[in-house]
mmCIF file of C-alpha atoms and ligand atoms in Angstrom:
data_model
loop_
_atom_site.group_PDB
_atom_site.id
_atom_site.type_symbol
_atom_site.label_atom_id
_atom_site.label_comp_id
_atom_site.label_asym_id
_atom_site.label_seq_id
_atom_site.Cartn_x
_atom_site.Cartn_y
_atom_site.Cartn_z
ATOM 1 C CA UNK A 1 4.449 76.977 168.170
ATOM 2 C CA UNK A 2 7.570 78.749 169.515
ATOM 3 C CA UNK A 3 6.545 82.543 170.619
ATOM 4 C CA UNK A 4 7.868 85.215 168.223
ATOM 5 C CA UNK A 5 7.739 88.022 170.800
ATOM 6 C CA UNK A 6 10.711 89.182 172.794
ATOM 7 C CA UNK A 7 9.769 91.276 175.921
ATOM 8 C CA UNK A 8 11.592 94.393 176.289
ATOM 9 C CA UNK A 9 12.051 94.682 179.594
ATOM 10 C CA UNK A 10 12.683 98.590 180.424
ATOM 11 C CA UNK A 11 12.151 98.590 183.954
ATOM 12 C CA UNK A 12 14.285 99.926 186.979
ATOM 13 C CA UNK A 13 12.056 98.279 189.630
ATOM 14 C CA UNK A 14 13.633 95.031 190.652
ATOM 15 C CA UNK A 15 10.775 93.570 192.206
ATOM 16 C CA UNK A 16 8.480 93.802 189.136
ATOM 17 C CA UNK A 17 11.312 92.999 186.878
ATOM 18 C CA UNK A 18 11.514 89.404 188.518
ATOM 19 C CA UNK A 19 7.808 89.090 188.825
ATOM 20 C CA UNK A 20 6.947 89.779 185.128
ATOM 21 C CA UNK A 21 10.010 87.633 183.929
ATOM 22 C CA UNK A 22 8.872 85.054 186.019
ATOM 23 C CA UNK A 23 5.120 84.928 184.679
ATOM 24 C CA UNK A 24 5.915 85.838 181.266
ATOM 25 C CA UNK A 25 8.879 83.480 180.372
ATOM 26 C CA UNK A 26 6.747 80.754 178.971
ATOM 27 C CA UNK A 27 4.821 82.700 176.666
ATOM 28 C CA UNK A 28 7.872 84.593 174.999
ATOM 29 C CA UNK A 29 10.936 83.324 172.883
ATOM 30 C CA UNK A 30 13.527 85.747 175.080
ATOM 31 C CA UNK A 31 13.555 88.815 177.388
ATOM 32 C CA UNK A 32 15.541 91.794 176.243
ATOM 33 C CA UNK A 33 17.364 93.818 179.025
ATOM 34 C CA UNK A 34 19.441 96.916 178.714
ATOM 35 C CA UNK A 35 20.697 100.228 180.551
ATOM 36 C CA UNK A 36 17.585 100.619 182.478
ATOM 37 C CA UNK A 37 18.125 97.465 184.232
ATOM 38 C CA UNK A 38 21.414 97.033 184.518
ATOM 39 C CA UNK A 39 22.195 100.679 185.558
ATOM 40 C CA UNK A 40 19.769 99.957 188.574
ATOM 41 C CA UNK A 41 20.891 96.521 189.691
ATOM 42 C CA UNK A 42 24.350 95.858 187.983
ATOM 43 C CA UNK A 43 25.260 93.095 185.397
ATOM 44 C CA UNK A 44 24.336 90.871 187.979
ATOM 45 C CA UNK A 45 20.664 91.013 187.127
ATOM 46 C CA UNK A 46 21.382 89.433 183.633
ATOM 47 C CA UNK A 47 22.603 86.316 185.303
ATOM 48 C CA UNK A 48 19.321 86.340 187.736
ATOM 49 C CA UNK A 49 16.828 86.628 184.921
ATOM 50 C CA UNK A 50 18.348 84.017 182.826
ATOM 51 C CA UNK A 51 17.099 81.615 185.304
ATOM 52 C CA UNK A 52 13.664 82.206 184.039
ATOM 53 C CA UNK A 53 14.224 82.901 180.168
ATOM 54 C CA UNK A 54 16.730 83.404 177.403
ATOM 55 C CA UNK A 55 18.347 87.050 177.696
ATOM 56 C CA UNK A 56 19.399 89.472 175.180
ATOM 57 C CA UNK A 57 21.687 91.946 176.647
ATOM 58 C CA UNK A 58 20.673 95.361 174.504
ATOM 59 C CA UNK A 59 23.908 97.390 175.159
ATOM 60 C CA UNK A 60 23.552 98.723 171.656
ATOM 61 C CA UNK A 61 27.369 98.712 171.846
ATOM 62 C CA UNK A 62 29.004 101.726 169.828
ATOM 63 C CA UNK A 63 32.558 101.967 170.969
ATOM 64 C CA UNK A 64 35.965 101.051 169.940
ATOM 65 C CA UNK A 65 36.748 97.602 169.563
ATOM 66 C CA UNK A 66 38.451 97.238 172.632
ATOM 67 C CA UNK A 67 35.870 98.576 174.844
ATOM 68 C CA UNK A 68 33.154 96.490 172.891
ATOM 69 C CA UNK A 69 34.867 93.470 173.331
ATOM 70 C CA UNK A 70 35.358 94.030 177.459
ATOM 71 C CA UNK A 71 31.322 94.741 177.414
ATOM 72 C CA UNK A 72 30.848 91.753 175.285
ATOM 73 C CA UNK A 73 32.768 89.713 177.586
ATOM 74 C CA UNK A 74 30.756 90.676 180.672
ATOM 75 C CA UNK A 75 27.269 89.923 178.982
ATOM 76 C CA UNK A 76 28.638 86.461 178.103
ATOM 77 C CA UNK A 77 30.331 85.717 181.617
ATOM 78 C CA UNK A 78 26.609 86.522 183.372
ATOM 79 C CA UNK A 79 24.866 84.216 181.159
ATOM 80 C CA UNK A 80 23.346 86.297 178.114
ATOM 81 C CA UNK A 81 21.959 84.060 175.185
ATOM 82 C CA UNK A 82 22.442 87.318 172.790
ATOM 83 C CA UNK A 83 23.900 90.877 172.574
ATOM 84 C CA UNK A 84 22.710 93.688 170.388
ATOM 85 C CA UNK A 85 25.511 95.586 168.895
ATOM 86 C CA UNK A 86 25.383 99.193 166.646
ATOM 87 C CA UNK A 87 26.590 98.633 163.571
ATOM 88 C CA UNK A 88 27.606 101.940 162.526
ATOM 89 C CA UNK A 89 30.970 102.176 164.210
ATOM 90 C CA UNK A 90 32.406 100.129 161.735
ATOM 91 C CA UNK A 91 33.503 96.393 160.998
ATOM 92 C CA UNK A 92 36.156 96.419 163.164
ATOM 93 C CA UNK A 93 34.099 97.260 166.488
ATOM 94 C CA UNK A 94 31.253 94.805 165.376
ATOM 95 C CA UNK A 95 33.808 92.184 164.492
ATOM 96 C CA UNK A 96 35.198 92.609 168.194
ATOM 97 C CA UNK A 97 31.886 91.661 169.514
ATOM 98 C CA UNK A 98 31.636 88.603 167.341
ATOM 99 C CA UNK A 99 34.854 87.298 168.310
ATOM 100 C CA UNK A 100 33.953 87.648 171.841
ATOM 101 C CA UNK A 101 30.663 86.779 172.342
ATOM 102 C CA UNK A 102 30.272 83.746 170.082
ATOM 103 C CA UNK A 103 29.025 80.963 170.181
ATOM 104 C CA UNK A 104 25.898 83.604 171.582
ATOM 105 C CA UNK A 105 23.759 85.259 169.074
ATOM 106 C CA UNK A 106 25.092 88.633 168.122
ATOM 107 C CA UNK A 107 22.533 91.071 166.729
ATOM 108 C CA UNK A 108 23.321 94.033 164.969
ATOM 109 C CA UNK A 109 21.322 97.188 164.545
ATOM 110 C CA UNK A 110 21.186 98.370 161.032
ATOM 111 C CA UNK A 111 17.969 101.026 161.241
ATOM 112 C CA UNK A 112 15.827 102.009 163.983
ATOM 113 C CA UNK A 113 12.137 102.234 164.720
ATOM 114 C CA UNK A 114 12.087 106.118 165.654
ATOM 115 C CA UNK A 115 11.827 109.053 163.168
ATOM 116 C CA UNK A 116 15.599 110.323 164.206
ATOM 117 C CA UNK A 117 16.734 107.009 162.361
ATOM 118 C CA UNK A 118 15.851 108.509 159.146
ATOM 119 C CA UNK A 119 18.496 111.638 159.346
ATOM 120 C CA UNK A 120 21.677 109.547 159.365
ATOM 121 C CA UNK A 121 21.345 105.751 160.078
ATOM 122 C CA UNK A 122 19.196 104.919 157.747
ATOM 123 C CA UNK A 123 21.185 106.320 154.879
ATOM 124 C CA UNK A 124 23.725 103.748 155.125
ATOM 125 C CA UNK A 125 21.803 101.145 156.526
ATOM 126 C CA UNK A 126 22.093 98.736 153.513
ATOM 127 C CA UNK A 127 25.728 99.030 153.457
ATOM 128 C CA UNK A 128 25.944 98.276 157.417
ATOM 129 C CA UNK A 129 23.674 95.242 156.614
ATOM 130 C CA UNK A 130 26.113 93.874 153.910
ATOM 131 C CA UNK A 131 28.988 94.284 156.141
ATOM 132 C CA UNK A 132 27.822 92.804 159.058
ATOM 133 C CA UNK A 133 26.114 89.504 156.928
ATOM 134 C CA UNK A 134 29.954 89.297 155.859
ATOM 135 C CA UNK A 135 31.156 89.296 159.271
ATOM 136 C CA UNK A 136 28.682 86.824 160.458
ATOM 137 C CA UNK A 137 26.087 87.999 162.689
ATOM 138 C CA UNK A 138 23.213 86.223 163.736
ATOM 139 C CA UNK A 139 20.575 88.923 163.358
ATOM 140 C CA UNK A 140 19.260 92.398 162.464
ATOM 141 C CA UNK A 141 17.427 94.831 164.513
ATOM 142 C CA UNK A 142 15.332 96.248 161.828
ATOM 143 C CA UNK A 143 12.403 98.900 162.114
ATOM 144 C CA UNK A 144 8.762 97.439 163.288
ATOM 145 C CA UNK A 145 7.327 100.804 162.229
ATOM 146 C CA UNK A 146 8.456 100.328 158.668
ATOM 147 C CA UNK A 147 7.419 96.987 157.155
ATOM 148 C CA UNK A 148 8.430 97.966 153.484
ATOM 149 C CA UNK A 149 12.007 98.340 155.064
ATOM 150 C CA UNK A 150 11.576 95.161 156.601
ATOM 151 C CA UNK A 151 11.044 93.488 153.373
ATOM 152 C CA UNK A 152 14.016 95.001 152.225
ATOM 153 C CA UNK A 153 16.081 93.610 154.791
ATOM 154 C CA UNK A 154 14.415 90.090 153.968
ATOM 155 C CA UNK A 155 15.530 90.044 150.409
ATOM 156 C CA UNK A 156 19.064 90.815 151.543
ATOM 157 C CA UNK A 157 19.425 88.710 154.591
ATOM 158 C CA UNK A 158 19.085 85.212 153.581
ATOM 159 C CA UNK A 159 19.522 83.030 157.110
ATOM 160 C CA UNK A 160 20.206 86.284 158.980
ATOM 161 C CA UNK A 161 16.801 86.590 161.726
ATOM 162 C CA UNK A 162 15.235 89.697 161.893
ATOM 163 C CA UNK A 163 14.118 91.393 165.197
ATOM 164 C CA UNK A 164 11.663 94.040 164.850
ATOM 165 C CA UNK A 165 10.924 96.542 167.648
ATOM 166 C CA UNK A 166 8.701 99.236 167.473
ATOM 167 C CA UNK A 167 5.179 96.918 167.905
ATOM 168 C CA UNK A 168 2.646 98.421 169.935
ATOM 169 C CA UNK A 169 3.214 101.852 171.507
ATOM 170 C CA UNK A 170 5.344 103.039 168.724
ATOM 171 C CA UNK A 171 2.800 102.077 166.352
ATOM 172 C CA UNK A 172 4.153 99.309 164.543
ATOM 173 C CA UNK A 173 1.337 96.122 163.906
ATOM 174 C CA UNK A 174 2.729 92.886 164.960
ATOM 175 C CA UNK A 175 1.147 90.819 162.063
ATOM 176 C CA UNK A 176 2.481 93.258 159.163
ATOM 177 C CA UNK A 177 5.922 92.907 160.494
ATOM 178 C CA UNK A 178 5.989 89.340 160.587
ATOM 179 C CA UNK A 179 4.088 89.300 157.306
ATOM 180 C CA UNK A 180 7.179 91.522 155.894
ATOM 181 C CA UNK A 181 9.537 89.214 157.071
ATOM 182 C CA UNK A 182 10.444 89.718 160.939
ATOM 183 C CA UNK A 183 11.503 86.573 162.608
ATOM 184 C CA UNK A 184 10.489 88.119 166.084
ATOM 185 C CA UNK A 185 9.197 90.984 167.614
ATOM 186 C CA UNK A 186 10.623 92.960 170.322
ATOM 187 C CA UNK A 187 7.709 94.566 172.413
ATOM 188 C CA UNK A 188 8.014 96.076 175.540
ATOM 189 C CA UNK A 189 5.324 98.817 177.005
ATOM 190 C CA UNK A 190 2.355 97.423 175.668
ATOM 191 C CA UNK A 191 2.989 94.346 177.702
ATOM 192 C CA UNK A 192 4.428 95.420 180.758
ATOM 193 C CA UNK A 193 2.561 98.928 181.382
ATOM 194 C CA UNK A 194 -0.467 96.717 180.614
ATOM 195 C CA UNK A 195 -3.093 95.871 183.248
ATOM 196 C CA UNK A 196 -2.413 92.255 182.621
ATOM 197 C CA UNK A 197 0.860 91.592 181.226
ATOM 198 C CA UNK A 198 0.540 87.794 180.975
ATOM 199 C CA UNK A 199 -2.982 88.159 179.358
ATOM 200 C CA UNK A 200 -1.667 90.606 176.909
ATOM 201 C CA UNK A 201 1.362 88.551 175.926
ATOM 202 C CA UNK A 202 -1.089 85.312 175.392
ATOM 203 C CA UNK A 203 -3.638 87.421 173.267
ATOM 204 C CA UNK A 204 -0.719 88.842 171.323
ATOM 205 C CA UNK A 205 1.018 84.890 170.699
ATOM 206 C CA UNK A 206 -2.915 84.013 169.707
ATOM 207 C CA UNK A 207 -3.380 86.859 167.378
ATOM 208 C CA UNK A 208 -0.010 85.876 165.732
ATOM 209 C CA UNK A 209 -0.762 82.369 165.412
ATOM 210 C CA UNK A 210 -4.062 83.034 163.764
ATOM 211 C CA UNK A 211 -2.769 85.407 161.379
ATOM 212 C CA UNK A 212 0.481 83.854 159.882
HETATM 213 P P1 BMP B 1 8.523 99.918 173.577
HETATM 214 O O1 BMP B 1 7.677 98.546 172.767
HETATM 215 O O2 BMP B 1 8.277 99.906 174.944
HETATM 216 O O3 BMP B 1 8.409 100.775 172.584
HETATM 217 O O4 BMP B 1 10.022 99.243 173.474
HETATM 218 C C1 BMP B 1 10.884 98.970 172.283
HETATM 219 C C2 BMP B 1 12.190 98.473 173.019
HETATM 220 O O5 BMP B 1 13.019 98.076 171.623
HETATM 221 C C3 BMP B 1 12.731 99.464 173.576
HETATM 222 O O6 BMP B 1 13.796 98.295 174.496
HETATM 223 C C4 BMP B 1 13.800 99.716 172.725
HETATM 224 O O7 BMP B 1 15.298 100.543 173.526
HETATM 225 C C5 BMP B 1 14.153 98.959 171.788
HETATM 226 N N1 BMP B 1 14.393 99.571 170.274
HETATM 227 C C6 BMP B 1 13.475 100.363 169.572
HETATM 228 O O8 BMP B 1 12.247 100.313 170.087
HETATM 229 N N2 BMP B 1 13.966 100.539 168.363
HETATM 230 C C7 BMP B 1 14.787 100.312 167.938
HETATM 231 O O9 BMP B 1 15.194 100.543 166.484
HETATM 232 C C8 BMP B 1 15.436 99.550 168.412
HETATM 233 C C9 BMP B 1 15.475 99.224 169.666
HETATM 234 O O10 BMP B 1 16.301 98.455 170.181
#
């Protein structure tokens, strides 16, 4: 069975990121990389790691359409399979990412896993989700820390994939998030900071397969 796990590789260490990507790639659906790695080693790290795994660029794009487009192009040219964009800057900004990055997968952040997400983002999350569906995104980032919210997104999302971060270190439970309707779990520290990341991922995959 295909793994439900997307590894969040929030590292700055080059050797460690290559090592973990190599050993873990066969056990995860994809690897998500973001500013920690790209600011440390440049956009070429996307190309390098895409030798081992599908890469999702977590750039949380939140700019005017033109700037979003330039960044999405860089991710695409360097071999990213997916890109994460914020939805809150509005439909024109998100559409620019979609137009540039297709046929790659575009995932829109509609709600976040941390407490601060309740202050502003959550208040408009359903409107943002509907806008993103209309524009044709492939998936949403939804809070793995709030399974009851994942259920709501599942109800309105149809074919749209739900990717849930916040599992493990932030308190979310993998099985609960998947039962609530998540398609994939984004997991970082509880894997790459563990003593044996490969064993940790294997055990997580086993637990998921046994409980779904
Ligand atoms: P960790 O499992 O170490 O908490 O990592 C979670 C990953 O998911 C991080 O890369 C974080 O930036 C990202 N993320 C999140 O935790 N919550 C969100 O709402 C959106 C995210 O992209």
